[in-house]
Every structure is written in structure tokens, then in C-alpha cells.
mmCIF file of C-alpha atoms in Angstrom:
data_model
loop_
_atom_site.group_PDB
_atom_site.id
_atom_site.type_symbol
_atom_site.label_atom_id
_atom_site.label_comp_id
_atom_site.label_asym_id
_atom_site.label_seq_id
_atom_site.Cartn_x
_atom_site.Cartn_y
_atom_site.Cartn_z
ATOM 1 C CA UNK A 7 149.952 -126.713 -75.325
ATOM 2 C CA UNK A 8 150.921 -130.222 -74.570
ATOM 3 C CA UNK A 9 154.759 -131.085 -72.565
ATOM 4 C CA UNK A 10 155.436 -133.238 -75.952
ATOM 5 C CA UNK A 11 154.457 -130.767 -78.351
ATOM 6 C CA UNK A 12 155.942 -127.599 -76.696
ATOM 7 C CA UNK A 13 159.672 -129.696 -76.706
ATOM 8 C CA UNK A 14 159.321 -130.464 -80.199
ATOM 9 C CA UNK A 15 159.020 -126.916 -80.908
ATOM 10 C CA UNK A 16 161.893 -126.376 -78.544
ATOM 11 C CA UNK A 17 163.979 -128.312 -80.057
ATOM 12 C CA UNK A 18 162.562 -128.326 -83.820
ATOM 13 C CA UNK A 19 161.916 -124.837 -84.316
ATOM 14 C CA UNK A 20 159.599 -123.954 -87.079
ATOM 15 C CA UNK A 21 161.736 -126.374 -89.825
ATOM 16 C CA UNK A 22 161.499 -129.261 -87.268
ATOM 17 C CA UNK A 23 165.007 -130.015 -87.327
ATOM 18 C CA UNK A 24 167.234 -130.932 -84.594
ATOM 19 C CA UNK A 25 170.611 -129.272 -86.023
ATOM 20 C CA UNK A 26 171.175 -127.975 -89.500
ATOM 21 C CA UNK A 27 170.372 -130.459 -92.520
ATOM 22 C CA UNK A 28 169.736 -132.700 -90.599
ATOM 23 C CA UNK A 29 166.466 -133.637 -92.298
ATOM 24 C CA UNK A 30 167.610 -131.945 -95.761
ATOM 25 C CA UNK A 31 167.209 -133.997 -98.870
ATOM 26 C CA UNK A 32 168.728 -134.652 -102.533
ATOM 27 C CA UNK A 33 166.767 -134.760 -105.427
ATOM 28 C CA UNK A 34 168.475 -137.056 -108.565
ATOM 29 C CA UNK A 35 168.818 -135.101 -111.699
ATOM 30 C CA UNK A 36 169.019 -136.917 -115.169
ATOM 31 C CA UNK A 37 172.085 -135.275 -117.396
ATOM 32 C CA UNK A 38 170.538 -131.936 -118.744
ATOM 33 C CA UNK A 39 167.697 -131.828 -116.095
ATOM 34 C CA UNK A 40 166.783 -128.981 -113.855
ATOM 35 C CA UNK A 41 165.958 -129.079 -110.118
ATOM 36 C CA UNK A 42 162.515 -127.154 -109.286
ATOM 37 C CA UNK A 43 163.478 -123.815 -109.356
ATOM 38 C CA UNK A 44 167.243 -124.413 -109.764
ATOM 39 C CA UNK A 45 169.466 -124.972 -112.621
ATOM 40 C CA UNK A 46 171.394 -127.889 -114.546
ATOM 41 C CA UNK A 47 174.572 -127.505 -112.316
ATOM 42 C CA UNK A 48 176.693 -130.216 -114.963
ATOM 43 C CA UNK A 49 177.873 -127.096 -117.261
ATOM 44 C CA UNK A 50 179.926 -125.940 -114.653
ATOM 45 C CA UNK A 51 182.149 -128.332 -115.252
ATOM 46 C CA UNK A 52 183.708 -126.204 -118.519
ATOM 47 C CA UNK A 53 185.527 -124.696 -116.500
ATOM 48 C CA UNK A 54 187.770 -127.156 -115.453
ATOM 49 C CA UNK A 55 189.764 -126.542 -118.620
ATOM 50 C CA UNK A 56 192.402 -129.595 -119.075
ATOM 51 C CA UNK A 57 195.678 -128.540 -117.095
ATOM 52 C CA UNK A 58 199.109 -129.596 -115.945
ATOM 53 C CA UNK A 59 200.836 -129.907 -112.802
ATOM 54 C CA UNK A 60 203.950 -130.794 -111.040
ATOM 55 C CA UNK A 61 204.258 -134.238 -109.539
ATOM 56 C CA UNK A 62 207.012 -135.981 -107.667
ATOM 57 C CA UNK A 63 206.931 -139.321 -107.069
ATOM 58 C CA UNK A 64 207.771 -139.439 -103.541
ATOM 59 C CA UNK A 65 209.065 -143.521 -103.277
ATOM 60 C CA UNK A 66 211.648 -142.644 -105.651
ATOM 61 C CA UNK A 67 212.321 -139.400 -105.229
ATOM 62 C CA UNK A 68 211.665 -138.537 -109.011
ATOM 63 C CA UNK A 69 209.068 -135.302 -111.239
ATOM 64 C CA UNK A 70 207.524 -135.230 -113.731
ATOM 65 C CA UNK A 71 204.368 -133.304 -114.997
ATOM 66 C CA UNK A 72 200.353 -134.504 -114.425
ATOM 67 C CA UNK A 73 197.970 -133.915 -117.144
ATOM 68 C CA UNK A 74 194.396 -133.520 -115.252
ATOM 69 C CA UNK A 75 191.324 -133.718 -117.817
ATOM 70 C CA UNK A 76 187.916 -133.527 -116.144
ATOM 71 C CA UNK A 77 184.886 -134.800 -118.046
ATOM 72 C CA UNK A 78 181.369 -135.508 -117.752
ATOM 73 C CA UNK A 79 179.051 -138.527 -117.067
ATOM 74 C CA UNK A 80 175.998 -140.076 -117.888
ATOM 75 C CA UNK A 81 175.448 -140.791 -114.087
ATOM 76 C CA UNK A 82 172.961 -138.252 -112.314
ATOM 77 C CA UNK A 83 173.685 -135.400 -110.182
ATOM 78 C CA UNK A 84 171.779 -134.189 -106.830
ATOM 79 C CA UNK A 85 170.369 -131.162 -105.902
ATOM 80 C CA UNK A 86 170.429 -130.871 -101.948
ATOM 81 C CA UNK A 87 167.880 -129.193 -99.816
ATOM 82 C CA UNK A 88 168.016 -127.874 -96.389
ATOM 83 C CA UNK A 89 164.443 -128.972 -94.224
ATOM 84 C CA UNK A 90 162.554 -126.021 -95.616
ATOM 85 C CA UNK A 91 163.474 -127.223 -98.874
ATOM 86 C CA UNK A 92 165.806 -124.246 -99.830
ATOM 87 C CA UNK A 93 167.836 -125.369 -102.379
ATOM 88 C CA UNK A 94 171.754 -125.866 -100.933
ATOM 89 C CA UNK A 95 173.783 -126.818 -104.150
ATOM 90 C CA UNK A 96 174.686 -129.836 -106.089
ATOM 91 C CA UNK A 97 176.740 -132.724 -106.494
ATOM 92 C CA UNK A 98 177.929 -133.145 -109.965
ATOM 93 C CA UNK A 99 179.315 -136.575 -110.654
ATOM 94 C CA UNK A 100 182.940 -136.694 -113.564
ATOM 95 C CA UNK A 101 185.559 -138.512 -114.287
ATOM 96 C CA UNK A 102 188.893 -137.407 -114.483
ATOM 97 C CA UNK A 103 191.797 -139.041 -116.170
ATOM 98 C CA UNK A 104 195.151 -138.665 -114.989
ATOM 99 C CA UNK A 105 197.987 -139.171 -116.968
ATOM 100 C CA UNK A 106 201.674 -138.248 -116.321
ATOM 101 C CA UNK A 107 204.379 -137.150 -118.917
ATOM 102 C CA UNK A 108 206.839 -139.771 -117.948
ATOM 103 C CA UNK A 109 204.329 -142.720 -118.731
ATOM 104 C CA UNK A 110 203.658 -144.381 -115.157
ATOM 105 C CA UNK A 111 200.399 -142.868 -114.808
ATOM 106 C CA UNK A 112 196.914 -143.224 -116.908
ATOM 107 C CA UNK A 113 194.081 -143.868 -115.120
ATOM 108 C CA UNK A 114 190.507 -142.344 -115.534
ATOM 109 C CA UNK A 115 188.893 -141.632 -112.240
ATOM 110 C CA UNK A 116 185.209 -141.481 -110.599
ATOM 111 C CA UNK A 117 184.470 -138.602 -108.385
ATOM 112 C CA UNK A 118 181.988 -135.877 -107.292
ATOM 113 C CA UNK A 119 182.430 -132.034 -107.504
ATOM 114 C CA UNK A 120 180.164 -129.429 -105.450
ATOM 115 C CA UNK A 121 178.148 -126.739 -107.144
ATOM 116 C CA UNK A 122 176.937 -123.672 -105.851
ATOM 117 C CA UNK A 123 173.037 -122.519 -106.210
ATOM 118 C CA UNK A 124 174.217 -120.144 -109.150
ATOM 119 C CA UNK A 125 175.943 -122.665 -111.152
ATOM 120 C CA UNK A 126 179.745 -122.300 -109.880
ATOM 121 C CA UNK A 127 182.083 -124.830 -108.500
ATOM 122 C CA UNK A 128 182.844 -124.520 -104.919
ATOM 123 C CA UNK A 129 186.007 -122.919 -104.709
ATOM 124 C CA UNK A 130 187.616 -123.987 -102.344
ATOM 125 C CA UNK A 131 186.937 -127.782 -102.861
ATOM 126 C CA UNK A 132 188.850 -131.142 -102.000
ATOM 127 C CA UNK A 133 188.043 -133.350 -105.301
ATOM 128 C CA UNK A 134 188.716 -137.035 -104.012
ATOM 129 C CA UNK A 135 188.609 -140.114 -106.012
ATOM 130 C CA UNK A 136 190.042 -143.661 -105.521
ATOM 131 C CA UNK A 137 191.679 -145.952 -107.916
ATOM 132 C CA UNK A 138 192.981 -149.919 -107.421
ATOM 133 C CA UNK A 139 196.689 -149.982 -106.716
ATOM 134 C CA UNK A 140 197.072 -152.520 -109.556
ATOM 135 C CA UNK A 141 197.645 -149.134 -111.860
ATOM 136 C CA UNK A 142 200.654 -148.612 -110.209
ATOM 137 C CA UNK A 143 201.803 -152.245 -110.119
ATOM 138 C CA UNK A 144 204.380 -151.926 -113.410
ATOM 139 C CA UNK A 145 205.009 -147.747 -112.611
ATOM 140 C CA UNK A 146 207.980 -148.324 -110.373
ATOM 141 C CA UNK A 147 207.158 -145.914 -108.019
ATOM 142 C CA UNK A 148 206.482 -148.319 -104.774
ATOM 143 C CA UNK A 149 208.287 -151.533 -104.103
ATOM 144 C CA UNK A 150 205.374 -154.527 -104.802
ATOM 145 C CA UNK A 151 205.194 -155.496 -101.292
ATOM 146 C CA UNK A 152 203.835 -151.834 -100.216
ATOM 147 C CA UNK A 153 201.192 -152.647 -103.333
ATOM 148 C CA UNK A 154 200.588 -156.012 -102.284
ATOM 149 C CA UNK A 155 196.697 -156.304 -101.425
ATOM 150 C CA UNK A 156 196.141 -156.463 -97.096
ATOM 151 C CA UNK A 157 192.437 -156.368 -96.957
ATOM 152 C CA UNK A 158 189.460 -158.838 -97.462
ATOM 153 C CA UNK A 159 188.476 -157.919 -101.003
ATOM 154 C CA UNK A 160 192.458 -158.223 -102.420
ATOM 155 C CA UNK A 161 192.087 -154.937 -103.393
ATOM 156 C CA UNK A 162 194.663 -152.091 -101.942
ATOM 157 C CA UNK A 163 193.434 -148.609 -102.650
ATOM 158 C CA UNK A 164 195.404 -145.052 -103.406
ATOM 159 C CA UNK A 165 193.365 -141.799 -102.545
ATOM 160 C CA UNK A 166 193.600 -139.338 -105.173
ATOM 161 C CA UNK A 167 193.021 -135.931 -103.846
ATOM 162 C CA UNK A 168 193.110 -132.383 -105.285
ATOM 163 C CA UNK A 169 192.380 -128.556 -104.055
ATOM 164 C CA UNK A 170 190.077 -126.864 -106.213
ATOM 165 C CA UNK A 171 190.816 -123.029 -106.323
ATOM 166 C CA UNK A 172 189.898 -119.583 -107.740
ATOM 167 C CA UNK A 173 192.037 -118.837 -110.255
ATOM 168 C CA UNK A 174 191.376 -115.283 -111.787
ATOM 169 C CA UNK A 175 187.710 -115.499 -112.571
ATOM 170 C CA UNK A 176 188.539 -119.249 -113.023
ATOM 171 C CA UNK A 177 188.737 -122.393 -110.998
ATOM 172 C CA UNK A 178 191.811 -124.601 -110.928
ATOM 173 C CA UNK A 179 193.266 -127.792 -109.746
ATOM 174 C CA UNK A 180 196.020 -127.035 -106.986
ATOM 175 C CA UNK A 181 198.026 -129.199 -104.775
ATOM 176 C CA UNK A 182 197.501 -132.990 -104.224
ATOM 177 C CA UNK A 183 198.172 -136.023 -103.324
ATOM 178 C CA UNK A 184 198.113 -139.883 -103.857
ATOM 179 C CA UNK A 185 197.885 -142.509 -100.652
ATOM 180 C CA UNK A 186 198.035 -145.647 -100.883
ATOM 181 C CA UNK A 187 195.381 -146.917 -98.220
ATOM 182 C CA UNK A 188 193.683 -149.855 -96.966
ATOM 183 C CA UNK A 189 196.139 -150.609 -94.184
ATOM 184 C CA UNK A 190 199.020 -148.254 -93.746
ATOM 185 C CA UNK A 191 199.029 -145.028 -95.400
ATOM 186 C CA UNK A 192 201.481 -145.045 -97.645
ATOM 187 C CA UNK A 193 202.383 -141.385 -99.838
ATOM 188 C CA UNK A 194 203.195 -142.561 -103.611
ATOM 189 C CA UNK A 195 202.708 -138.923 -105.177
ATOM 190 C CA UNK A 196 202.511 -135.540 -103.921
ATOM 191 C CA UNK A 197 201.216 -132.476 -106.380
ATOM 192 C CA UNK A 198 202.543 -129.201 -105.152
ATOM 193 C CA UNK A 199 202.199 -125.730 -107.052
ATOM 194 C CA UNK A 200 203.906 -122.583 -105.954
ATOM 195 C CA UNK A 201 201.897 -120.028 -104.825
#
């Protein structure tokens, strides 16, 4: 056996990768399409039932309540492989639309949400999104200087993050947040629900 090919099995193993996933793939998957030998993973998202949360708007130091509605796209979703091509999970694209009871918030969302090999969400699970700052121009929730846009585009950006959870049999939104980022982070929102 050659020097060359004795280190790639050295340092390939049998699946010829270096560390795991590191050559694992994704295969796109039209809405209602199933990955070879796998399953449509977009049903899943049923179970993300619409729900309501606490919310304090940390600028001003006021609550109110956050409606969370997740809902499916027309975009495609991946299956991912490991380098043996064992199927991993998914990634499930939705949107989600956020909308608070005191009117400063509606906003509809982009985001991805992991799904296990048998069809479940992850649990747990950060779900992140991003929307323009703009949407919170009017809310009076930051001052407009902190919205004001800092970077190349002249768009500012808030990150939108929530814990997915088991809940009973179920899966649930949990605590979250909303940054404004894009040049100093800047905490507009917080979500937090008592154990």
C-alpha cells in the first residue's frame, strides 16, 4: 500500500471524511416531496399550534402579550446527509408572523426549523429570523437614533430569536428575544415564560 493512500485511510476512514459531515450533503425537496427513503418533514410544522407569550419591551420598560403563528411556504426544504449518505434530518423553511396585543408589532418573518429523521421538530431548537428595523420605526419602543441605519446597505437589522421546547407530547415556543444589530447590539424585546 502506497504512503498517500495508507494516510488517506488514516485520516478518511472508510466514509473518507476528515471530521464528521464534513462531506455530508442536502438534497432540495419540492413542498409535498419525499427524500429517498425519508419522509416529507413540512407536516411537522402542525404542531406549532398558534400561541401567546409575554413580552416586555425593554426601551420602555412596558408588556404586553406576542401572538406567534407559524406557517408554511412554497420555498423547498433539505434533507441532509452525513458522507455515507445516512439521512441526518431536515430543514423546513416558514414564516412566522408576529404580532403583539398592544399594536407595535406585526411583522411576518422568514426562517428555518430542524426536523428529525422521524418527522419531529428538534426540541430543543433556537428558531432565528431577521426583520428591517423600519417595523419598529413608528412602535415607540427605541428612540430613532438607535433605529437609524449604520451600515452600507441603510438597512439596520433586529434578530428575532425563540427556544423551541417539549411541551407535553407537544412542542412550544419559549423564551426570546429581539436585537437590534448591525452595529451595536441593542435589546428592544425580551420574551420570558415562567418555568
Amino acid at each position: 500500500m502506497s504512503t498517500l493512500v495508507a494516510l488517506g485511510l488514516l485520516l478518511g476512514g472508510t466514509t473518507g471524511c476528515l471530521y464528521p459531515g464534513e462531506c455530508g450533503d442536502g438534497l432540495s425537496l419540492a413542498p409535498g416531496e419525499a427524500a429517498p427513503g425519508g419522509i416529507d418533514p413540512v407536516p411537522a410544522l402542525a404542531a406549532l399550534m398558534p400561541q401567546t407569550l409575554p413580552l416586555r419591551w425593554v426601551r420602555i420598560d412596558q408588556t404586553t402579550t406576542l401572538k406567534l403563528t407559524t406557517a408554511t411556504t412554497n420555498k423547498p426544504s433539505y434533507a441532509e446527509f452525513e458522507c455515507d449518505d445516512t439521512l441526518t434530518g431536515y430543514s423546513v423553511p416558514a414564516t412566522i408572523l408576529l404580532e403583539t396585543t398592544d399594536g407595535r408589532l406585526s411583522v411576518s418573518a422568514e426562517t428555518r426549523l430542524g426536523v428529525d429523521v422521524n418527522g419531529a421538530l428538534y426540541r430543543p431548537q433556537t428558531v432565528g429570523a431577521s426583520v428591517p428595523a423600519s417595523v419598529f420605526a413608528d412602535a415607540g419602543v427605541a428612540s430613532p437614533e438607535i433605529l437609524d441605519p449604520v451600515n452600507n446597505s441603510g438597512i439596520r437589522w433586529v434578530s428575532v430569536k425563540f427556544e423551541l421546547v417539549a411541551a407535553g407530547a407537544g412542542v412550544a415556543y419559549a423564551n426570546g428575544s429581539m436585537v437590534l444589530t448591525s452595529g451595536d447590539a441593542v435589546t428592544l424585546a425580551v420574551v420570558e415564560v415562567s418555568p
